Amino acid sequence: RSKIQLFGYWKESGDSSKAAELGLEIGKKFSSLCLNTDSIDIYTNALTMWQRNADDGEELVCGFPVQVIDSIDAKTCKNIVLLFIAKGQTLANLNDKEGVTAYENALKISRMKPLSNHDQDRSFIFPIFSGMLVFLKNGSIVEPQNEIAYEQELVANFILEAKQRGIPIVHYLRALAMEVDFYCLAGQYERALASHFVLEDIYSVEEHHALMIHHYHSDRAAQSFGFCARCYCHLGNIDEALKVCHH
């Protein structure tokens, strides 16, 4: 309760940076206790520090006046993105489709402003892609006939972000694994294999397995070898499939 009171104090005093950071801490604590509704309330409350109703003719972006977005610094922008991501993750815990909007807002804001003074490691935005993919698989984003195109764009954006200078290689591996998954399930087996070969040249169990688990709670790069074997089977190349299984 004392931290909630301190959050309110920082917010009312106009120290949005300290309020946002404390709001994230409190919200994650609530989520760990399965108090997801309380967590969402904290994130929503924190975001109101920059949101307000539009004046006549005023343009809003993700609920924020454009003038506010233009005026905030990199640290504030990053805090806003992190709040939207955390809100999306918590809404996902409740299977609430509003999580899609939170993720989309996080991605849009992240592309409007630099997120650090040197625009370095942006890997903290990657839960957006994995989170939106979960909603997509559950049929919560687009109509079924548009799912393939949407997922392809999502994967391409993840790959693009993960290849940026300064991003730890483990995130590029996760993006490649997502690409392998997409092409394999879409029946484009040779394209899936091409992506897997890039992954295979980089991936090392000793170097990357623990990091994959740390960041994503599973090692999708390792699972990519299973998709690779599956692709070979569909292409009628059983010998290569068996070689991959014994990799």
XYZ file of C-alpha atoms in Angstrom:
247
model
C 0.000 0.000 0.000
C 2.858 2.405 0.743
C 4.166 1.969 -2.812
C 0.732 2.725 -4.239
C 0.620 5.890 -2.151
C 4.109 6.813 -3.348
C 2.989 6.187 -6.946
C 0.099 8.598 -6.392
C 2.449 11.162 -4.876
C 4.885 11.045 -7.828
C 2.003 11.264 -10.276
C 0.326 14.244 -8.595
C 3.646 16.030 -8.173
C 4.269 15.813 -11.916
C 7.257 13.456 -11.768
C 6.006 11.186 -14.546
C 9.299 9.306 -14.845
C 9.356 8.105 -11.238
C 5.604 7.447 -11.280
C 5.843 5.351 -14.463
C 8.749 3.272 -13.199
C 7.027 2.631 -9.882
C 3.744 1.883 -11.667
C 5.501 -0.790 -13.738
C 7.000 -2.303 -10.602
C 3.653 -2.380 -8.787
C 1.781 -3.709 -11.805
C 4.204 -6.578 -12.318
C 3.968 -7.455 -8.635
C 0.173 -7.574 -8.900
C 0.434 -9.800 -11.980
C 2.763 -12.213 -10.197
C 0.059 -12.534 -7.520
C -2.596 -13.138 -10.231
C -4.175 -9.772 -9.388
C -4.423 -8.945 -13.074
C -7.291 -6.462 -12.809
C -5.391 -4.441 -10.210
C -2.326 -4.566 -12.435
C -4.260 -3.220 -15.421
C -5.715 -0.422 -13.283
C -2.206 0.694 -12.285
C -0.946 0.711 -15.886
C -4.034 2.563 -17.095
C -3.702 5.090 -14.273
C -0.039 5.674 -15.124
C -0.808 6.250 -18.806
C -3.299 8.992 -17.926
C -0.325 11.173 -17.046
C -0.018 11.888 -20.783
C -3.532 11.171 -22.051
C -6.462 13.573 -22.108
C -9.607 14.317 -24.101
C -9.019 15.971 -27.433
C -9.807 19.604 -28.011
C -11.762 20.548 -31.136
C -9.686 19.683 -34.177
C -6.872 18.210 -32.092
C -5.236 15.045 -33.364
C -4.734 12.136 -30.979
C -2.287 9.254 -31.327
C -2.995 6.246 -29.094
C -4.953 8.574 -26.825
C -2.178 11.163 -26.608
C -2.284 14.623 -28.203
C 0.280 14.869 -30.981
C 1.842 17.842 -29.210
C 2.516 15.651 -26.178
C 4.181 12.957 -28.299
C 6.302 15.587 -30.025
C 7.445 17.093 -26.739
C 8.372 14.007 -24.692
C 11.956 12.839 -24.399
C 13.328 9.359 -25.156
C 13.084 8.128 -21.563
C 9.440 9.146 -21.264
C 8.631 7.548 -24.607
C 10.242 4.303 -23.466
C 8.221 4.353 -20.237
C 4.990 4.804 -22.206
C 5.875 1.884 -24.483
C 6.743 -0.317 -21.491
C 3.426 0.544 -19.826
C 1.486 -0.393 -22.950
C 3.459 -3.655 -23.286
C 2.856 -4.558 -19.641
C -0.829 -3.748 -20.030
C -1.007 -5.934 -23.152
C 0.665 -8.843 -21.381
C -1.692 -8.589 -18.415
C -4.771 -8.351 -20.637
C -3.487 -11.435 -22.452
C -3.477 -13.266 -19.108
C -7.221 -12.574 -19.009
C -7.718 -13.472 -22.701
C -8.959 -9.917 -23.170
C -8.784 -8.756 -26.790
C -8.052 -5.216 -25.604
C -4.501 -6.504 -25.218
C -4.189 -6.231 -29.001
C -4.846 -2.478 -28.808
C -2.267 -2.094 -26.043
C 0.374 -3.916 -28.102
C -0.482 -1.945 -31.239
C -0.209 1.327 -29.308
C 3.187 0.277 -27.946
C 4.453 -0.498 -31.441
C 3.094 2.717 -32.932
C 4.610 4.924 -30.235
C 7.948 3.079 -30.478
C 8.152 3.992 -34.150
C 7.272 7.639 -33.695
C 10.085 8.560 -31.331
C 13.587 7.299 -30.444
C 13.458 5.161 -27.312
C 16.918 5.996 -26.026
C 19.277 8.898 -26.454
C 21.503 6.733 -28.635
C 18.728 4.550 -30.090
C 20.589 1.424 -29.025
C 19.101 -1.818 -27.693
C 15.381 -1.853 -28.517
C 14.931 -5.496 -27.524
C 12.482 -4.537 -24.783
C 9.848 -4.019 -27.530
C 10.043 -7.648 -28.729
C 7.303 -8.915 -26.388
C 5.007 -6.896 -28.663
C 5.619 -9.312 -31.540
C 5.369 -12.519 -29.537
C 2.303 -11.187 -27.699
C 0.505 -10.166 -30.887
C 1.294 -13.546 -32.418
C -0.493 -15.268 -29.517
C -3.579 -13.109 -30.075
C -3.373 -13.792 -33.817
C -3.267 -17.560 -33.293
C -6.343 -17.213 -31.091
C -8.188 -15.387 -33.849
C -8.359 -12.123 -31.944
C -6.809 -9.655 -34.399
C -8.025 -10.048 -37.989
C -10.518 -12.061 -39.981
C -9.334 -15.622 -40.861
C -8.794 -14.748 -44.527
C -6.335 -12.016 -43.506
C -4.360 -13.962 -40.912
C -1.570 -15.171 -43.217
C -0.808 -11.688 -44.571
C -0.938 -10.199 -41.083
C 1.377 -12.836 -39.635
C 3.830 -12.437 -42.508
C 4.026 -8.696 -41.873
C 4.413 -9.303 -38.135
C 7.290 -11.724 -38.722
C 8.962 -9.366 -41.206
C 8.792 -6.491 -38.703
C 10.263 -8.686 -35.963
C 13.129 -9.720 -38.252
C 13.764 -6.088 -39.208
C 13.885 -4.911 -35.589
C 15.978 -7.867 -34.408
C 18.666 -7.243 -37.035
C 19.357 -3.720 -35.823
C 22.851 -2.919 -34.570
C 23.273 -3.463 -30.847
C 20.467 -6.019 -30.483
C 21.591 -9.244 -28.721
C 21.704 -12.110 -31.219
C 19.276 -14.211 -29.173
C 16.406 -11.978 -30.342
C 17.345 -12.420 -33.996
C 17.294 -16.173 -33.402
C 13.787 -15.915 -31.943
C 12.643 -13.896 -34.946
C 14.159 -16.410 -37.355
C 12.442 -19.244 -35.512
C 9.132 -17.410 -35.912
C 9.841 -17.054 -39.628
C 10.603 -20.775 -39.974
C 7.370 -21.588 -38.160
C 5.359 -19.281 -40.417
C 6.696 -20.581 -43.734
C 6.486 -24.213 -42.647
C 2.846 -23.935 -41.587
C 2.088 -21.966 -44.768
C 3.433 -24.848 -46.864
C 6.378 -22.831 -48.182
C 8.885 -25.488 -47.162
C 11.904 -24.320 -49.148
C 11.567 -20.784 -47.776
C 11.262 -22.225 -44.288
C 14.449 -24.212 -44.825
C 16.265 -21.120 -46.094
C 15.394 -19.277 -42.868
C 16.364 -22.295 -40.797
C 19.801 -22.489 -42.441
C 20.479 -18.898 -41.351
C 19.392 -19.824 -37.824
C 21.475 -23.012 -37.816
C 24.639 -21.106 -38.768
C 24.209 -18.879 -35.700
C 22.577 -21.050 -33.048
C 24.615 -22.795 -30.378
C 22.965 -24.763 -27.589
C 25.774 -23.889 -25.192
C 25.672 -20.168 -25.956
C 22.030 -19.476 -26.636
C 19.702 -22.029 -25.032
C 19.723 -20.523 -21.527
C 19.350 -17.011 -22.961
C 16.351 -18.066 -25.050
C 14.697 -19.511 -21.952
C 15.491 -16.358 -19.982
C 14.004 -13.968 -22.525
C 11.157 -16.027 -23.996
C 10.504 -18.868 -21.515
C 11.120 -21.419 -24.274
C 13.807 -22.152 -26.864
C 12.059 -21.683 -30.188
C 15.391 -21.747 -31.978
C 15.915 -25.355 -30.863
C 12.348 -26.188 -31.852
C 13.101 -24.857 -35.324
C 15.063 -28.054 -36.016
C 11.810 -29.986 -35.680
C 10.164 -27.725 -38.257
C 13.181 -28.248 -40.487
C 12.761 -32.044 -40.346
C 9.074 -31.613 -41.056
C 9.839 -29.541 -44.144
C 12.197 -32.204 -45.473
C 9.492 -34.839 -44.947
C 6.981 -32.775 -46.911
C 9.558 -32.402 -49.676
C 10.106 -36.171 -49.716
C 13.701 -35.974 -48.477
C 13.537 -38.449 -45.594
C 17.314 -38.896 -45.371
C 17.850 -35.189 -44.648
C 14.950 -35.221 -42.193
C 16.609 -38.032 -40.240
C 19.936 -36.170 -40.241
C 18.231 -33.147 -38.680
C 16.582 -35.369 -36.058
C 20.042 -36.640 -35.051
C 21.577 -33.148 -35.065
